Short mmCIF file of C-alpha atoms in Angstrom, two decimals:
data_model
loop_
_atom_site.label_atom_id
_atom_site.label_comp_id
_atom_site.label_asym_id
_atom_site.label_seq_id
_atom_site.Cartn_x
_atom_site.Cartn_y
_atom_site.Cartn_z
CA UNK A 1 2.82 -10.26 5.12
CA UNK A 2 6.53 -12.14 4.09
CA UNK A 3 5.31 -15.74 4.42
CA UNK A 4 1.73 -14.72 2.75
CA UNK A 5 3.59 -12.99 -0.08
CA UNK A 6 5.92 -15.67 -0.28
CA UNK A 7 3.44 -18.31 -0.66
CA UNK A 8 1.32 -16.74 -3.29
CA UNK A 9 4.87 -16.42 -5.18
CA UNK A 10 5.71 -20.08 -5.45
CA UNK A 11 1.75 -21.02 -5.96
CA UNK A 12 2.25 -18.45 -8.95
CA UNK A 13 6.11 -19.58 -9.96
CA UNK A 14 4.61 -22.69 -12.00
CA UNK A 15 4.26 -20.03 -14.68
CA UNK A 16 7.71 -21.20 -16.31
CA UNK A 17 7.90 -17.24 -17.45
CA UNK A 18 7.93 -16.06 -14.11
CA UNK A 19 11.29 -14.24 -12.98
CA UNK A 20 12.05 -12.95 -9.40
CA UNK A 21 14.92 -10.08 -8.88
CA UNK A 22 15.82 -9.56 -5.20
CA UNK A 23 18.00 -6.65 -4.06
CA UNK A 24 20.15 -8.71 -2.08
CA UNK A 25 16.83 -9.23 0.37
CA UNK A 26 14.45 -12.05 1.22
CA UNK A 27 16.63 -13.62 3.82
CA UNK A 28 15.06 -16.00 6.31
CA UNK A 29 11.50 -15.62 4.27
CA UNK A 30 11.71 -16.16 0.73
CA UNK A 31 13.89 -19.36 0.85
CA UNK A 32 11.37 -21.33 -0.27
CA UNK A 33 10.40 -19.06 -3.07
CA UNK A 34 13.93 -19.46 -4.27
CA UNK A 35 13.66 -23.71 -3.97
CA UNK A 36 10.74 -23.37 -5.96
CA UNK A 37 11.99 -21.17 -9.03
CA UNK A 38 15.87 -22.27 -9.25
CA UNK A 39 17.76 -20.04 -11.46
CA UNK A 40 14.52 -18.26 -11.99
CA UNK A 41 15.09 -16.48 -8.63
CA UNK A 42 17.83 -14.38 -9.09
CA UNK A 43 19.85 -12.36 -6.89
CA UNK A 44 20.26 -8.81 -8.27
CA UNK A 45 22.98 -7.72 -5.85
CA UNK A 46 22.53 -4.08 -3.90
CA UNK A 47 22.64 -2.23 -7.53
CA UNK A 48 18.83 -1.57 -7.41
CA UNK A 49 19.06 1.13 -10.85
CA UNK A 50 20.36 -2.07 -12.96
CA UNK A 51 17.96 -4.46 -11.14
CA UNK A 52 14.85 -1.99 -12.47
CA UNK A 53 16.50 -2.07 -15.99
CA UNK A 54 17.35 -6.07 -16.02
CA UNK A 55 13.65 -6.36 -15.18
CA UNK A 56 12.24 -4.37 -17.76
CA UNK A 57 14.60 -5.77 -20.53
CA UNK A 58 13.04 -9.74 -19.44
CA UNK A 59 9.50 -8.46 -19.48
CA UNK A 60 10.02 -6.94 -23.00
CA UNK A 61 10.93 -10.57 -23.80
CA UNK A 62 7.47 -11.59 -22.43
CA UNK A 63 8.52 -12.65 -19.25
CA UNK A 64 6.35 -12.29 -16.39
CA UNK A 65 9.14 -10.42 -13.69
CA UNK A 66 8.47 -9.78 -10.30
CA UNK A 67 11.50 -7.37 -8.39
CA UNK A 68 11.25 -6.87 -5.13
CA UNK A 69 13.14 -4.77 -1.51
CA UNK A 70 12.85 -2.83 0.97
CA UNK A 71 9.90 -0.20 -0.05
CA UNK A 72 12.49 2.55 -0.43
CA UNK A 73 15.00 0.70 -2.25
CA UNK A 74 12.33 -0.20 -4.49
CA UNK A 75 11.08 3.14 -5.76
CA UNK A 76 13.19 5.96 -4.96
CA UNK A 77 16.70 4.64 -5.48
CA UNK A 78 15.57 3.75 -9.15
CA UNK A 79 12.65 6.58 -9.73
CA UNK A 80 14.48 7.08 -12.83
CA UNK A 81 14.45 3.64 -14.40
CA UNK A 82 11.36 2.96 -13.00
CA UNK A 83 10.06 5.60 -15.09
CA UNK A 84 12.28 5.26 -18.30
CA UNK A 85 12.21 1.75 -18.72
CA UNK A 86 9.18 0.33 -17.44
CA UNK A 87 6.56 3.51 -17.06
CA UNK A 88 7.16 4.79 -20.35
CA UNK A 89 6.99 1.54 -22.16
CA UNK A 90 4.32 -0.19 -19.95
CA UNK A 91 5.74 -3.11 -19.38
CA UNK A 92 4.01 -5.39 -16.63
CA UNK A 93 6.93 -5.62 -14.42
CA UNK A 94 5.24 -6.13 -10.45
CA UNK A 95 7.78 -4.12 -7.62
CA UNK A 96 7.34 -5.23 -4.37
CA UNK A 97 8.14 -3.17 -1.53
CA UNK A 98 8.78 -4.66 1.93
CA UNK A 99 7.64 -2.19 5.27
CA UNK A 100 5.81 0.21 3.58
CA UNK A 101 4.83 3.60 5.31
CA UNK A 102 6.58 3.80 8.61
CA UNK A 103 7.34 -0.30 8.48
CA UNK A 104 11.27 -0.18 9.23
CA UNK A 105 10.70 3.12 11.34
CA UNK A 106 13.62 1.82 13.66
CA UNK A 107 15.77 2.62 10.95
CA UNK A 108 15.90 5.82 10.79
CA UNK A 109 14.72 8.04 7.55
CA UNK A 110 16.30 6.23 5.10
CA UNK A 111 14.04 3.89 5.68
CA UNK A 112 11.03 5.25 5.79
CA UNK A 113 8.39 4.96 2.42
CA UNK A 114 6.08 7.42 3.50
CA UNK A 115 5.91 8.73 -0.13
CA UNK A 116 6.09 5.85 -2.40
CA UNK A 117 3.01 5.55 -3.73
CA UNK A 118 1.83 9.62 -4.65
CA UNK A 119 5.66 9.31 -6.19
CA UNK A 120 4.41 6.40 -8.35
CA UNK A 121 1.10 7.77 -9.07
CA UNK A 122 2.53 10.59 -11.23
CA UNK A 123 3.84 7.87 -13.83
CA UNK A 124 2.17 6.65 -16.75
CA UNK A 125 0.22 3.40 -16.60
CA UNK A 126 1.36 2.80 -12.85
CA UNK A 127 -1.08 0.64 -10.72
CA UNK A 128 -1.11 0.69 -6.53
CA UNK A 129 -1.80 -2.47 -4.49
CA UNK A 130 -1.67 -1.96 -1.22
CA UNK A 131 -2.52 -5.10 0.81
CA UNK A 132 -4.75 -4.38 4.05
CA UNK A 133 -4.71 -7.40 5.91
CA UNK A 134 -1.98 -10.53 5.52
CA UNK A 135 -5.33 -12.62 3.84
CA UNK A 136 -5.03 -10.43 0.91
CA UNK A 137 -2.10 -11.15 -0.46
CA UNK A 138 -2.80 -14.26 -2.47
CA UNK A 139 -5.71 -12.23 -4.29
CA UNK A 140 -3.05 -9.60 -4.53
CA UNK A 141 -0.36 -11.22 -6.32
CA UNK A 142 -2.74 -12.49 -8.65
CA UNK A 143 -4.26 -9.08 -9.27
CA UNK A 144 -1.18 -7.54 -10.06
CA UNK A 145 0.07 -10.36 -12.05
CA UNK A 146 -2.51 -10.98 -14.35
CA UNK A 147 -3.35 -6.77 -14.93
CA UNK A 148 -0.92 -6.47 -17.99
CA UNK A 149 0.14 -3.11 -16.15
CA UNK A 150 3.45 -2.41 -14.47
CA UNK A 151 2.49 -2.23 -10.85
CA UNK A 152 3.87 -1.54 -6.87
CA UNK A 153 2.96 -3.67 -4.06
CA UNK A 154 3.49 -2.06 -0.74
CA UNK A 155 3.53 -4.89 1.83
CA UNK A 156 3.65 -4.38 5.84
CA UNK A 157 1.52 -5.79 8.67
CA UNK A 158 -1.71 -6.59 8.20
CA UNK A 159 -2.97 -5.75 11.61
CA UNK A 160 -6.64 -6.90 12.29
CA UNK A 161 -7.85 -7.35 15.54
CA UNK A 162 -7.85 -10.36 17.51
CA UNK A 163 -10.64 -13.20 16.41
CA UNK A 164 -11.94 -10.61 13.65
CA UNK A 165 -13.53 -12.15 10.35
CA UNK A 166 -10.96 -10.94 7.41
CA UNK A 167 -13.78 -10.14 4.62
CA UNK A 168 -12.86 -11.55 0.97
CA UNK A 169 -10.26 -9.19 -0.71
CA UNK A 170 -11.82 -6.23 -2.91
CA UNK A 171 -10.03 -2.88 -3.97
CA UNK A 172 -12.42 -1.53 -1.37
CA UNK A 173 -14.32 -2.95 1.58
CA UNK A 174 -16.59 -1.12 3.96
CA UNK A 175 -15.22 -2.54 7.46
CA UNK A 176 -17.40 -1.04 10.28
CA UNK A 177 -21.16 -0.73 10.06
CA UNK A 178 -22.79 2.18 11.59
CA UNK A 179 -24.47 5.70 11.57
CA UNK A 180 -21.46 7.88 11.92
CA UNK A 181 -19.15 9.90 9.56
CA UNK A 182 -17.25 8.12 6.87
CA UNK A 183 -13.40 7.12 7.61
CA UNK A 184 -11.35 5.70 4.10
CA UNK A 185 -7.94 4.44 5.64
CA UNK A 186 -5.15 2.94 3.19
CA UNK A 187 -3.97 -0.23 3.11
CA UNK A 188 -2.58 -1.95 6.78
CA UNK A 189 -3.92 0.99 8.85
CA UNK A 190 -7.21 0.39 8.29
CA UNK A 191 -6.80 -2.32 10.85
CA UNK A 192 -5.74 -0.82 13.87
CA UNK A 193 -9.13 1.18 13.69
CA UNK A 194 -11.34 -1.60 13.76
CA UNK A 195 -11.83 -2.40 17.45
CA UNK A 196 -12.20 1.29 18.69
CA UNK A 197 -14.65 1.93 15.92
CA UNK A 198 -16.87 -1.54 16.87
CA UNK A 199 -16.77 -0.10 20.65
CA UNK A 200 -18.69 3.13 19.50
CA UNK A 201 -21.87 3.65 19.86
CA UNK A 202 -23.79 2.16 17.02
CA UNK A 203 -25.78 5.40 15.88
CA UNK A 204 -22.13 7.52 16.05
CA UNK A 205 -19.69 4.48 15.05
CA UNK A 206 -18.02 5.68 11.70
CA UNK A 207 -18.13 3.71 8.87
CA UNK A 208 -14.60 2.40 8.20
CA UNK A 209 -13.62 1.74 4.78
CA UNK A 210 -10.09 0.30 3.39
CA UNK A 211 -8.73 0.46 -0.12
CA UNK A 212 -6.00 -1.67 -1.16
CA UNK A 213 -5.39 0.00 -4.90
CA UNK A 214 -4.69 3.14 -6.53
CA UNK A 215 -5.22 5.31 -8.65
CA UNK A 216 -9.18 6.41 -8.60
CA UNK A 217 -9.79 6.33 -11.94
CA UNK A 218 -8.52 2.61 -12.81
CA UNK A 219 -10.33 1.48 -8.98
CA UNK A 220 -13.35 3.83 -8.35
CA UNK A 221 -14.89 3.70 -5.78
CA UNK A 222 -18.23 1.72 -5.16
CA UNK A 223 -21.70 3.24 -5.37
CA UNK A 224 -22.46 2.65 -1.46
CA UNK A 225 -19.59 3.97 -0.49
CA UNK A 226 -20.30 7.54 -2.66
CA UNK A 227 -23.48 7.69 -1.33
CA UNK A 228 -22.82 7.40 2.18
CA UNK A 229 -20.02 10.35 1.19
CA UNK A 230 -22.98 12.42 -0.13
CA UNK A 231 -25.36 12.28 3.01
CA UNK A 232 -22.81 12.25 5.88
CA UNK A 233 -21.61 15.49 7.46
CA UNK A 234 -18.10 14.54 7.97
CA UNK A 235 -15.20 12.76 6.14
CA UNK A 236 -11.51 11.65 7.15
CA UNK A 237 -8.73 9.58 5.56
CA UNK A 238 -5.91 8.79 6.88
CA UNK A 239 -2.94 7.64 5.42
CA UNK A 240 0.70 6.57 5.80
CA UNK A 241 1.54 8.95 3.44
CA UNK A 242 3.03 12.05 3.47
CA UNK A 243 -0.12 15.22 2.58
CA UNK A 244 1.35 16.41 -0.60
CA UNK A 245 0.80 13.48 -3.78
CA UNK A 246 -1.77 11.00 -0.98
CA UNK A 247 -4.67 9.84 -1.19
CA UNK A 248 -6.50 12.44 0.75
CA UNK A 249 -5.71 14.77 -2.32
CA UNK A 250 -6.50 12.29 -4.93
CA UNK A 251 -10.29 11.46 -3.40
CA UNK A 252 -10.98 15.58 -2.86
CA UNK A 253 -9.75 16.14 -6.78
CA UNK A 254 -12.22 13.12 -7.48
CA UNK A 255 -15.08 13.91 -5.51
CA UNK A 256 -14.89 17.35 -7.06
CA UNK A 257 -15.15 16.02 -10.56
CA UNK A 258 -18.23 13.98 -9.90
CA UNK A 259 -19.38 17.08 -7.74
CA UNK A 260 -19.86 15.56 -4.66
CA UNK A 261 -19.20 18.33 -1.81
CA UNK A 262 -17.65 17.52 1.10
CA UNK A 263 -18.84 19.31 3.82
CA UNK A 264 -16.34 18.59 6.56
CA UNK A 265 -12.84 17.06 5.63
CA UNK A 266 -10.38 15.74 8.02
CA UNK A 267 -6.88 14.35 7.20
CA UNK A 268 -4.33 12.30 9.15
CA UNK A 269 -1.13 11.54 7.26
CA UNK A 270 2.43 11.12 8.05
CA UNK A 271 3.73 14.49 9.00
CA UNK A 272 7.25 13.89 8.60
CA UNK A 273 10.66 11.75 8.38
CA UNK A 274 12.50 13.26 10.99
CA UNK A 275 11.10 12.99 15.26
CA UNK A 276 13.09 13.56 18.10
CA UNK A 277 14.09 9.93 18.43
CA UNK A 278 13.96 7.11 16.16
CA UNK A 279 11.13 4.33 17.03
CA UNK A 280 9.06 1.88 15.93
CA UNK A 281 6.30 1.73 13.25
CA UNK A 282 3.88 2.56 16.38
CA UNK A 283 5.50 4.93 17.96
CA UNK A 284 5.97 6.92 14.76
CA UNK A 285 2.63 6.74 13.55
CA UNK A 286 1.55 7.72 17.49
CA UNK A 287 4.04 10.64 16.12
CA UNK A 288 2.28 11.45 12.96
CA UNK A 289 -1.44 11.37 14.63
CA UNK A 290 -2.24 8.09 12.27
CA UNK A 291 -2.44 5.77 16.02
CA UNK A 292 -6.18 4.69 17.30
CA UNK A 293 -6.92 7.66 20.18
CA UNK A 294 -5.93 10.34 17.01
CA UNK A 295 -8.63 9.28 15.20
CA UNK A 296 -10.99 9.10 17.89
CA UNK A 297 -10.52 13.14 18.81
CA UNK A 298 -10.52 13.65 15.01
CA UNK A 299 -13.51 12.48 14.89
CA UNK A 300 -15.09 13.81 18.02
CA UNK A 301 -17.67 16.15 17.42
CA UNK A 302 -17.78 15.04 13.39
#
């Protein structure tokens, strides 16, 4: 999603107030984001804490500041300025975090961001975007941009199959049509599910939803979508997210309030940092029980 993201950038960076912090990142994919904005791009140097509070001081002078790195550089290293600084004062600063979930897997833990957004979540004001397909992110960036909230992008591959129609973005979009249980995926991984759910059988093909932004309450989810939650016998999510603080949790705690039972839940998530080898985003989610054939015995019987 680099060149996408890029390109909505400079389309957005004729806002003269706009203000991009890099952590020392963007190499070989934001160069012409940095032609377009001049001294408005600036290069924050690996010293990510002081980044997070440079950007909050330039939005509190109206400034509309974009900061982005590597996902985990992005939240964890500065949790505490992120919450400080920009949480506590709500100021519309827009972090953007590059290989979300297990995107840089082949980098070992350190690397991963397999908890970034439940992390996020438990701050005040604190908006999720995460981008499902590389189409979205020119709807994204505007999103974000224009909410008036501070906000974290998590950006990785958008992954839709071969020839497949990209539908027109939407916090959440019902991607498979059928008579089976309900699947919600986050962000990116709905898309590896799409051609093994179209192969089903039509009266057992689950219907696949994506959402692309978090939390519940400021994104709920569509009326369809409950319904089909209400009559079905059987409902997964699966997330690039570690159990404890996802989504899974967030949509039981929901459903609960509205008192909508469940009556058969199923969860993939990313069960952990640490494998006996390091590998790739697809090997790790294979890993983790997030890959195509989990699903499919997940769902078998549902």
């Amino acid at each position: 999603m680099r060149k996408q993201l890029c390109d909505a950038l400079v389309a957005r960076s004729v806002n003269q107030k706009m203000v991009f912090l890099t952590g020392d990142l963007g190499f070989m994919a934001l160069e012409p984001l940095q032609t377009a904005m001049g001294s408005r791009f600036i290069n924050a140097g690996v010293a990510e804490q002081n980044m997070i509070s440079v950007a909050a001081a330039l939005a509190r002078q109206e400034l509309d500041v974009w900061a982005y790195s590597i996902a985990p550089f992005i939240y964890a290293r500065p949790f505490e300025q992120i919450r400080n600084d920009i949480a506590f004062h709500n100021l519309p600063v827009k972090l953007i975090g590059n290989g979300g979930g297990y995107g840089y897997g082949v980098m070992g833990p350190t690397h991963h961001a397999i908890d970034d957004y439940g992390v996020l979540l438990t701050l005040p004001n604190m908006s999720v975007y995460i981008p499902v397909f590389d189409e979205d992110m020119a709807a994204v960036v505007e999103r974000a941009g224009d909410s008036g909230r501070p906000s974290y992008i998590r950006t990785g591959r958008g992954e839709p199959p071969k020839s497949y129609s990209v539908p027109a973005y939407a916090p959440w979009r019902q991607l498979t049509q059928g008579g089976g249980p309900v699947v919600i995926a986050v962000g990116p991984l709905a898309g590896i599910y799409i051609e093994a759910i179209e192969q089903q059988a039509e009266n057992l093909r689950p219907r696949l939803w994506a959402v692309a932004e978090l939390p519940i309450d400021v994104s709920p989810l569509p009326v369809e979508l409950l319904a089909q939650i209400e009559g079905c016998s059987s409902l997964c999510v699966a997330e690039e997210h570690v159990r404890r603080g996802g989504f899974g949790s967030e949509l039981l705690l929901h459903l609960a309030g509205k008192g909508i039972a469940v009556k058969k839940f199923s969860h993939l998530y990313a069960k952990a940092h640490h494998y006996e080898r390091y590998g790739s985003q697809a090997y790790l989610r294979r890993q983790s029980g997030l890959d195509v054939d989990s699903l499919l015995v997940a769902l078998k019987g549902a």
